Coordinates of C-alpha atoms in Angstrom, one line a residue:
E8 CA 9.5 20.5 -4.2
Y9 CA 10.9 23.8 -5.6
G10 CA 7.5 25.2 -6.8
K11 CA 7.9 24.4 -10.5
V12 CA 4.6 23.3 -12.1
E13 CA 4.9 20.3 -14.4
D14 CA 2.5 18.7 -16.9
E15 CA 4.0 15.3 -17.1
P16 CA 2.6 12.1 -15.4
A17 CA 3.4 11.7 -11.7
I18 CA 2.3 9.4 -8.9
I19 CA 1.5 11.5 -5.8
I20 CA 1.5 9.7 -2.5
K21 CA 0.2 10.9 0.9
V22 CA 1.5 8.7 3.7
A23 CA 1.2 9.0 7.5
N24 CA 4.1 8.5 9.9
G25 CA 4.9 4.8 10.0
E26 CA 2.5 4.0 7.2
R27 CA 3.7 2.1 4.1
I28 CA 2.2 2.3 0.6
R29 CA 3.1 0.1 -2.4
G30 CA 2.4 0.5 -6.1
I31 CA 2.8 -2.6 -8.1
Y32 CA 3.5 -2.6 -11.8
P33 CA 2.4 -5.4 -14.2
S34 CA 5.1 -7.9 -15.0
Y35 CA 7.7 -7.0 -17.6
T36 CA 10.6 -8.9 -19.2
V37 CA 13.7 -6.8 -18.8
Q38 CA 15.7 -6.0 -22.0
A39 CA 19.4 -5.3 -22.4
G40 CA 19.9 -1.5 -21.8
D41 CA 16.9 -1.0 -19.6
H42 CA 16.9 1.4 -16.7
F43 CA 14.2 2.3 -14.3
V44 CA 14.1 6.1 -14.2
S45 CA 12.1 8.6 -12.2
R46 CA 12.6 11.8 -10.2
I47 CA 11.3 11.8 -6.6
G48 CA 10.6 14.5 -4.1
C49 CA 8.3 16.1 -1.6
L50 CA 5.4 18.2 -2.7
Y51 CA 5.9 22.0 -2.6
E52 CA 5.6 23.5 0.9
D53 CA 5.4 20.2 2.7
K54 CA 8.3 21.2 4.9
D55 CA 7.8 18.2 7.3
C56 CA 8.0 15.7 4.5
K57 CA 10.3 12.8 5.2
V58 CA 9.9 9.4 3.5
N59 CA 11.9 6.3 2.7
A60 CA 11.3 5.4 -1.0
R61 CA 12.3 2.1 -2.4
L62 CA 12.3 0.4 -5.8
T63 CA 11.9 -3.4 -5.2
Y64 CA 11.1 -6.3 -7.4
K65 CA 9.8 -9.9 -7.5
E66 CA 10.8 -12.3 -10.2
V67 CA 7.7 -14.1 -11.6
G68 CA 7.6 -17.8 -11.0
T69 CA 10.3 -17.8 -8.4
T70 CA 10.9 -16.7 -4.8
A71 CA 13.6 -14.2 -6.0
N72 CA 13.1 -10.6 -4.9
G73 CA 15.2 -7.7 -3.8
V74 CA 15.7 -4.0 -3.4
L75 CA 17.1 -2.2 -6.4
G76 CA 17.4 1.2 -4.7
E77 CA 16.5 3.1 -1.6
W78 CA 16.3 6.8 -1.0
L79 CA 15.6 8.9 2.1
E80 CA 13.7 11.9 0.7
K81 CA 13.2 15.1 2.8
Y82 CA 11.9 18.5 1.9
N83 CA 15.0 20.5 1.1
G84 CA 14.2 22.3 -2.2
N85 CA 15.8 19.6 -4.3
T86 CA 14.5 16.4 -6.0
T87 CA 16.4 13.1 -6.4
L88 CA 17.1 11.5 -9.8
V89 CA 16.4 7.8 -9.7
D90 CA 18.3 5.9 -12.5
V91 CA 18.7 2.2 -11.8
D92 CA 20.5 0.0 -14.3
L93 CA 18.5 -3.2 -14.7
S94 CA 21.3 -5.2 -16.5
T95 CA 21.3 -7.9 -13.7
L96 CA 17.7 -8.8 -14.5
V97 CA 17.9 -9.0 -18.3
G98 CA 15.7 -11.8 -19.7
K99 CA 13.8 -12.2 -16.5
E100 CA 10.1 -11.5 -16.0
I101 CA 9.9 -9.0 -13.2
I102 CA 7.2 -7.2 -11.2
F103 CA 8.5 -3.8 -10.0
I104 CA 7.2 -2.3 -6.8
L105 CA 7.4 1.3 -5.7
D106 CA 7.4 1.2 -1.9
V107 CA 7.0 4.4 0.3
E108 CA 7.3 4.5 4.1
G109 CA 6.4 7.7 5.9
K110 CA 8.8 9.0 8.5
N111 CA 6.4 11.9 9.1
T112 CA 3.0 12.5 7.6
S113 CA 4.2 13.4 4.1
Q114 CA 3.2 14.0 0.5
M115 CA 5.8 12.9 -2.1
F116 CA 5.9 12.1 -5.8
W117 CA 7.4 9.7 -8.3
F118 CA 7.8 11.9 -11.4
V119 CA 7.4 10.1 -14.8
P120 CA 8.4 6.7 -13.3
G121 CA 9.1 3.9 -15.8
I122 CA 11.5 1.8 -17.8
R123 CA 13.7 3.6 -20.3
N124 CA 16.0 2.1 -22.9
P125 CA 18.3 4.7 -24.5

């Protein structure tokens, strides 16, 4: 978003106004101390970028699901650190879902998204 070139893995998403795109992770059993961590933002020079980004989940074998975090991301020269404590899901087999809804035609990224355990 601020023009810096990175060489780490990222998911880049192009979404139209009103369109919704989801990325679904394989199931994972949450461990004590786990956090979902990423940095989100709009691609450089996409000044009309405006998206609603969500981290949601579904618990395998049940009907349990929910939203772990939601962020309105706009092009403003800054990125947003996503750091979600997963302690309420410890021991459960979870499918994590990255959910992006376009508020304008936009290009955004999830930078190095994944589970971290310090």
